[in-house]
């Protein structure tokens, strides 16, 4: 049983670490702010829960496990709000997303003029 | 009644976080619970009545489904990040919404943002502005699978 | 495995730090700083377990809270500091 848990925890930690680095690489490679937000989302939505579950599987069950679960819920619950706040502030600041779309104009419905 | 429920909840969180159960520390905990509930009572003047997501089995099922969607779009995004050509076509479009209650809208907008690859930048009366890393992301949302699931939650 | 994960987190922190330095806009820097903050929470949680510290999870929990509140605060500041035309719009004053 403990061997299975150890393997599972190792798998979670490895996957989480890999995703973490992917997010960092995406943060550097993406061309503009709005696409960088998506890259940063990779590390916060999947890498953080994976790494924390890896940690959870290594610890013995105690009050600390509850704290790890609380951190997981907190990161997952606050990430969309923080991301949305950043995107909104950026739009207020006058930045517009880079577009490679198929020639479709999106600025015309009045919503882009905040 | 509502305050009794929230103070119970806050007390349970305090007990879980603290881990020390001597009389002195416990009395500190009771005082902090009272202060927090007092703050909540004061906030009612500024804020409207608190709306809480009902934790029904269907809600838990939705959250599990959402986590699965997050995993799927993460795989897609990681593939795009490591591709040497960086195959992204960012778009920023209007997404018409059918959900009406503020709670359902909040849940929908947050679910869109939590899924990597799509990002809600603006919430209006009848539409969101959604930024997506590729047009497929917005097309998937337009098909309305996620929205239907939220409508069926009945909030 | 724990060590590998910690090294991965450190590498990601370094990458985020590069993005913080090269910018180019203040929003990019804030995004990278927020990402860096989340990595710090993970580093405290995993590193604390690896070095068997006491009550490291409280620190991590608190850091997650402060990171969120800090990001929101700075973004509110950005949102209303540089836009004079928003000032007379009553809808955005909330």
Coordinates of C-alpha atoms in Angstrom, one line a residue:
Chain A
X1 CA 0.0 0.0 0.0
X2 CA 2.7 2.5 1.0
X3 CA 4.6 1.6 -2.2
X4 CA 1.6 2.4 -4.3
X5 CA 1.1 5.7 -2.5
X6 CA 4.8 6.6 -2.9
X7 CA 4.6 5.9 -6.7
X8 CA 1.4 7.9 -7.0
X9 CA 3.0 10.8 -5.1
X10 CA 6.1 10.7 -7.2
X11 CA 4.0 10.7 -10.4
X12 CA 2.0 13.7 -9.2
X13 CA 5.2 15.6 -8.2
X14 CA 6.9 14.8 -11.6
X15 CA 3.8 15.8 -13.6
X16 CA 3.3 18.9 -11.5
X17 CA 7.0 19.9 -11.9
X18 CA 6.9 19.4 -15.7
X19 CA 3.7 21.5 -16.0
X20 CA 5.3 24.2 -13.8
X21 CA 8.2 24.5 -16.1
X22 CA 5.9 24.5 -19.2
X23 CA 4.0 27.4 -17.7
X24 CA 7.3 29.3 -17.1
X25 CA 8.4 28.6 -20.7
X26 CA 5.0 29.7 -22.0
X27 CA 5.3 32.9 -19.9
X28 CA 8.5 33.7 -21.8
X29 CA 7.5 32.5 -25.3
X30 CA 4.0 34.1 -25.7
X31 CA 3.9 37.3 -27.7
X32 CA 1.6 39.5 -25.7
X33 CA 0.1 40.0 -22.3
X34 CA -3.2 38.3 -22.9
X35 CA -1.6 35.1 -24.2
X36 CA 0.9 35.1 -21.3
X37 CA -2.1 35.0 -19.0
X38 CA -3.1 31.7 -20.4
X39 CA 0.4 30.3 -20.0
X40 CA 0.5 31.5 -16.4
X41 CA -2.8 29.7 -15.9
X42 CA -1.2 26.3 -16.6
X43 CA 1.0 26.5 -13.6
X44 CA -1.8 27.7 -11.3
X45 CA -4.7 25.5 -12.3
X46 CA -3.1 22.1 -12.7
X47 CA 0.5 22.2 -11.5
X48 CA -0.3 23.6 -8.1
X49 CA -3.0 21.0 -7.3
X50 CA -0.8 18.2 -8.6
X51 CA 2.2 19.3 -6.6
X52 CA 0.1 19.7 -3.5
X53 CA -1.6 16.3 -3.9
X54 CA 1.9 14.8 -4.3
X55 CA 2.8 16.4 -1.0
X56 CA -0.5 15.3 0.6
X57 CA 0.2 11.6 -0.3
X58 CA 3.6 11.8 1.3
X59 CA 2.4 13.2 4.6
X60 CA 0.7 11.1 7.3
X61 CA -2.9 12.0 7.9
X62 CA -3.2 14.9 10.4
X63 CA -4.4 18.5 10.7
X64 CA -1.7 19.4 8.3
X65 CA -3.4 17.5 5.5
X66 CA -6.5 19.7 6.0
X67 CA -4.2 22.8 5.6
X68 CA -2.8 21.4 2.3
X69 CA -6.3 20.9 1.0
X70 CA -7.2 24.5 2.1
X71 CA -4.2 25.9 0.2
X72 CA -5.3 23.9 -2.8
X73 CA -8.9 25.3 -2.7
X74 CA -7.6 28.8 -2.0
X75 CA -5.2 28.8 -5.0
X76 CA -8.0 27.4 -7.3
X77 CA -10.6 29.8 -6.0
X78 CA -8.5 33.0 -6.1
X79 CA -6.8 32.4 -9.4
X80 CA -9.7 33.3 -11.7
X81 CA -10.4 36.4 -9.7
X82 CA -6.9 37.6 -9.8
X83 CA -6.6 36.8 -13.5
X84 CA -9.8 38.6 -14.3
X85 CA -8.6 41.7 -12.3
X86 CA -5.4 41.7 -14.2
X87 CA -7.0 41.4 -17.6
X88 CA -9.5 44.1 -16.8
X89 CA -6.9 46.5 -15.5
X90 CA -4.8 45.9 -18.6
X91 CA -7.8 46.8 -20.8
X92 CA -8.4 49.9 -18.8
X93 CA -4.8 50.8 -19.3
X94 CA -5.4 50.9 -23.0
X95 CA -3.7 47.7 -24.1
X96 CA -5.5 45.7 -26.7
X97 CA -5.0 42.0 -27.4
X98 CA -2.9 41.0 -30.4
X99 CA -5.0 39.3 -33.1
X100 CA -4.3 36.7 -35.7
X101 CA -8.0 36.0 -36.3
X102 CA -9.5 35.3 -39.7
X103 CA -10.1 39.0 -40.4
X104 CA -12.9 39.2 -38.0
X105 CA -13.4 42.6 -36.4
X106 CA -14.3 42.5 -32.8
X107 CA -13.9 46.1 -31.7
X108 CA -17.1 47.3 -33.2
X109 CA -19.8 46.4 -30.6
X110 CA -19.0 49.1 -28.2
X111 CA -17.8 46.8 -25.5
X112 CA -14.2 47.2 -26.3
X113 CA -14.6 50.9 -25.6
X114 CA -14.6 50.6 -21.8
Chain B
X1 CA -29.9 31.8 12.0
X2 CA -27.6 32.6 9.1
X3 CA -25.1 34.1 11.6
X4 CA -25.2 31.0 13.8
X5 CA -24.4 28.9 10.7
X6 CA -21.6 31.1 9.6
X7 CA -20.1 31.3 13.1
X8 CA -20.2 27.5 13.3
X9 CA -18.4 27.3 10.0
X10 CA -15.8 29.9 11.0
X11 CA -15.3 28.1 14.3
X12 CA -14.7 24.8 12.5
X13 CA -12.1 26.4 10.2
X14 CA -10.4 28.0 13.3
X15 CA -10.3 24.6 15.1
X16 CA -8.8 22.9 12.0
X17 CA -6.2 25.6 11.5
X18 CA -5.2 26.0 15.1
X19 CA -4.3 22.6 16.5
X20 CA -3.8 24.0 20.0
X21 CA -6.6 23.2 22.4
X22 CA -5.8 24.8 25.8
X23 CA -8.4 27.0 27.5
X24 CA -6.5 30.3 26.9
X25 CA -6.0 29.6 23.1
X26 CA -9.6 28.4 22.8
X27 CA -10.9 31.6 24.3
X28 CA -8.8 33.6 21.8
X29 CA -10.5 31.5 19.1
X30 CA -13.9 32.3 20.4
X31 CA -13.2 36.0 20.4
X32 CA -11.9 35.9 16.9
X33 CA -15.0 34.1 15.7
X34 CA -17.1 36.7 17.3
X35 CA -15.1 39.5 15.7
X36 CA -15.4 37.9 12.2
X37 CA -19.2 37.5 12.6
X38 CA -19.5 41.1 13.7
X39 CA -17.6 42.2 10.6
X40 CA -20.0 40.1 8.5
X41 CA -22.9 41.8 10.2
X42 CA -21.4 45.2 9.5
X43 CA -20.7 44.4 5.8
X44 CA -24.4 43.7 5.3
X45 CA -25.0 47.5 5.3
X46 CA -22.6 48.0 2.4
X47 CA -23.2 44.8 0.5
X48 CA -26.4 43.1 -0.4
X49 CA -27.4 39.8 1.0
X50 CA -24.7 37.2 0.8
X51 CA -25.2 34.6 -2.0
X52 CA -23.6 31.2 -1.4
X53 CA -23.2 28.4 -3.9
X54 CA -25.5 25.5 -2.7
X55 CA -23.3 22.4 -2.2
X56 CA -25.6 19.8 -3.8
X57 CA -24.4 16.6 -5.3
X58 CA -25.0 18.0 -8.7
X59 CA -22.8 21.0 -7.9
X60 CA -20.0 18.6 -6.8
X61 CA -20.5 16.7 -10.1
X62 CA -20.2 20.0 -12.0
X63 CA -16.9 20.8 -10.1
X64 CA -15.5 17.4 -10.9
X65 CA -16.5 17.8 -14.6
X66 CA -14.8 21.3 -14.5
X67 CA -11.6 19.8 -13.2
X68 CA -11.6 17.3 -16.0
X69 CA -12.1 20.1 -18.5
X70 CA -9.2 22.0 -16.9
X71 CA -7.0 18.9 -17.3
X72 CA -8.0 18.5 -21.0
X73 CA -7.3 22.1 -21.9
X74 CA -4.1 22.1 -20.0
X75 CA -2.8 19.2 -22.1
X76 CA -3.8 21.1 -25.2
X77 CA -2.1 24.3 -24.0
X78 CA 1.1 22.5 -23.0
X79 CA 1.3 20.9 -26.4
X80 CA 1.0 24.4 -28.0
X81 CA 3.6 25.9 -25.7
X82 CA 6.3 23.3 -26.5
X83 CA 5.6 23.3 -30.2
X84 CA 8.5 25.1 -31.9
X85 CA 6.1 27.0 -34.2
X86 CA 4.0 28.2 -31.3
X87 CA 0.6 27.5 -33.0
X88 CA -1.6 30.1 -31.4
X89 CA -4.1 32.5 -32.9
X90 CA -5.4 34.7 -30.1
X91 CA -8.8 36.2 -30.6
X92 CA -10.9 38.4 -28.5
X93 CA -14.6 38.1 -29.1
X94 CA -18.1 38.6 -27.8
X95 CA -19.8 35.6 -26.3
X96 CA -23.6 35.8 -25.9
X97 CA -24.8 34.2 -22.6
X98 CA -28.1 32.7 -21.7
X99 CA -27.6 32.5 -17.9
X100 CA -29.4 35.3 -16.1
X101 CA -28.8 35.2 -12.3
X102 CA -25.7 36.9 -11.0
X103 CA -24.6 33.7 -9.2
X104 CA -24.8 31.6 -12.4
X105 CA -23.0 34.4 -14.3
X106 CA -20.2 34.5 -11.7
X107 CA -19.8 30.7 -11.9
X108 CA -19.8 30.7 -15.7
X109 CA -17.3 33.5 -16.0
X110 CA -15.0 32.0 -13.4
X111 CA -15.3 28.6 -15.0
X112 CA -14.3 30.1 -18.4
X113 CA -11.3 31.9 -16.7
X114 CA -10.2 28.8 -14.8
X115 CA -10.0 26.8 -17.9
X116 CA -6.6 27.6 -19.5
X117 CA -6.9 28.9 -23.0
X118 CA -10.0 31.0 -22.4
X119 CA -10.2 34.1 -20.3
X120 CA -13.2 36.4 -19.5
X121 CA -12.2 40.0 -19.6
X122 CA -15.6 41.6 -19.2
X123 CA -19.0 40.7 -17.9
X124 CA -22.0 42.6 -19.2
X125 CA -25.8 42.2 -19.1
X126 CA -26.2 39.7 -21.9
X127 CA -22.7 38.9 -23.0
X128 CA -19.1 38.3 -21.9
X129 CA -16.0 39.4 -23.7
X130 CA -13.8 36.3 -24.0
X131 CA -10.1 36.2 -24.9
X132 CA -9.1 32.8 -26.3
X133 CA -5.7 31.5 -27.4
X134 CA -7.3 29.9 -30.5
X135 CA -10.7 30.3 -32.2
X136 CA -11.6 26.7 -31.2
X137 CA -11.8 27.7 -27.6
X138 CA -14.5 30.2 -28.2
X139 CA -16.3 27.9 -30.6
X140 CA -16.4 25.2 -27.9
X141 CA -18.0 27.7 -25.5
X142 CA -20.5 28.8 -28.2
X143 CA -21.7 25.2 -28.4
X144 CA -22.8 25.7 -24.9
X145 CA -22.0 22.5 -23.1
X146 CA -20.7 24.3 -20.0
X147 CA -23.5 26.8 -20.0
X148 CA -26.2 24.1 -20.2
X149 CA -24.6 22.3 -17.3
X150 CA -24.7 25.5 -15.2
X151 CA -28.3 26.2 -16.2
X152 CA -29.2 22.7 -15.1
X153 CA -27.7 23.4 -11.6
X154 CA -30.7 25.7 -11.1
X155 CA -29.0 28.6 -9.4
Chain C
X1 CA 10.9 13.1 -6.4
X2 CA 10.4 15.9 -3.9
X3 CA 13.8 17.3 -4.8
X4 CA 13.0 17.1 -8.5
X5 CA 9.7 19.0 -7.9
X6 CA 11.5 21.7 -5.9
X7 CA 14.1 22.1 -8.6
X8 CA 11.3 22.5 -11.2
X9 CA 9.6 25.1 -9.0
X10 CA 12.9 27.0 -8.7
X11 CA 13.5 26.9 -12.4
X12 CA 10.0 28.2 -13.0
X13 CA 10.6 31.0 -10.5
X14 CA 13.7 31.9 -12.4
X15 CA 11.8 32.0 -15.7
X16 CA 9.1 34.2 -14.2
X17 CA 11.8 36.5 -12.8
X18 CA 13.2 36.9 -16.3
X19 CA 9.7 38.0 -17.5
X20 CA 9.5 40.4 -14.6
X21 CA 12.7 42.0 -15.6
X22 CA 12.1 42.3 -19.4
X23 CA 8.5 43.5 -19.0
X24 CA 7.7 45.1 -21.4
X25 CA 4.6 46.6 -19.8
X26 CA 3.9 47.0 -16.1
X27 CA 1.0 44.5 -16.5
X28 CA 3.4 41.8 -17.7
X29 CA 5.6 42.4 -14.7
X30 CA 2.6 42.1 -12.4
X31 CA 1.5 38.9 -14.0
X32 CA 4.9 37.4 -13.6
X33 CA 5.1 38.6 -10.0
X34 CA 1.7 37.0 -9.3
X35 CA 2.9 33.7 -10.9
X36 CA 6.1 34.0 -8.8
X37 CA 4.0 34.4 -5.7
X38 CA 2.1 31.2 -6.4
X39 CA 5.4 29.4 -7.0
X40 CA 6.6 30.7 -3.6
X41 CA 3.5 29.2 -1.9
X42 CA 4.3 25.8 -3.5
X43 CA 8.0 26.1 -2.7
X44 CA 7.2 26.8 1.0
X45 CA 4.8 23.9 1.2
X46 CA 7.2 21.4 -0.5
X47 CA 10.4 22.7 0.9
X48 CA 9.0 22.9 4.4
X49 CA 8.1 19.2 4.1
X50 CA 11.4 18.2 2.7
X51 CA 13.3 20.0 5.5
X52 CA 10.7 19.0 8.1
X53 CA 10.0 22.4 9.4
X54 CA 7.3 23.1 11.9
X55 CA 4.1 24.9 10.9
X56 CA 5.3 25.7 7.4
X57 CA 1.8 25.2 6.0
X58 CA 0.5 28.2 8.0
X59 CA 3.1 30.3 6.3
X60 CA 2.1 28.9 2.9
X61 CA -1.6 29.5 3.6
X62 CA -0.9 33.1 4.7
X63 CA 1.3 33.7 1.7
X64 CA -1.4 32.5 -0.7
X65 CA -3.8 35.0 0.9
X66 CA -1.4 37.9 0.9
X67 CA -0.4 37.2 -2.7
X68 CA -4.0 37.3 -3.8
X69 CA -4.9 40.5 -1.9
X70 CA -1.6 42.1 -3.1
X71 CA -2.4 41.4 -6.7
X72 CA -5.9 42.7 -6.5
X73 CA -4.6 45.9 -4.7
X74 CA -1.9 46.6 -7.2
X75 CA -4.3 46.0 -10.1
X76 CA -7.0 48.3 -8.6
X77 CA -4.2 50.9 -8.3
X78 CA -3.2 50.5 -12.0
X79 CA -6.8 50.5 -13.1
X80 CA -7.7 53.9 -11.6
X81 CA -4.3 55.7 -11.5
X82 CA -3.7 56.3 -15.2
X83 CA -7.2 56.8 -16.6
X84 CA -8.7 60.3 -16.1
X85 CA -11.6 59.7 -18.4
X86 CA -12.9 56.9 -16.1
X87 CA -13.2 59.2 -13.2
X88 CA -16.5 60.8 -14.4
X89 CA -18.1 57.4 -15.2
X90 CA -20.2 56.6 -12.2
X91 CA -20.5 52.9 -13.2
X92 CA -16.8 52.2 -12.6
X93 CA -16.7 53.9 -9.2
X94 CA -17.9 50.8 -7.2

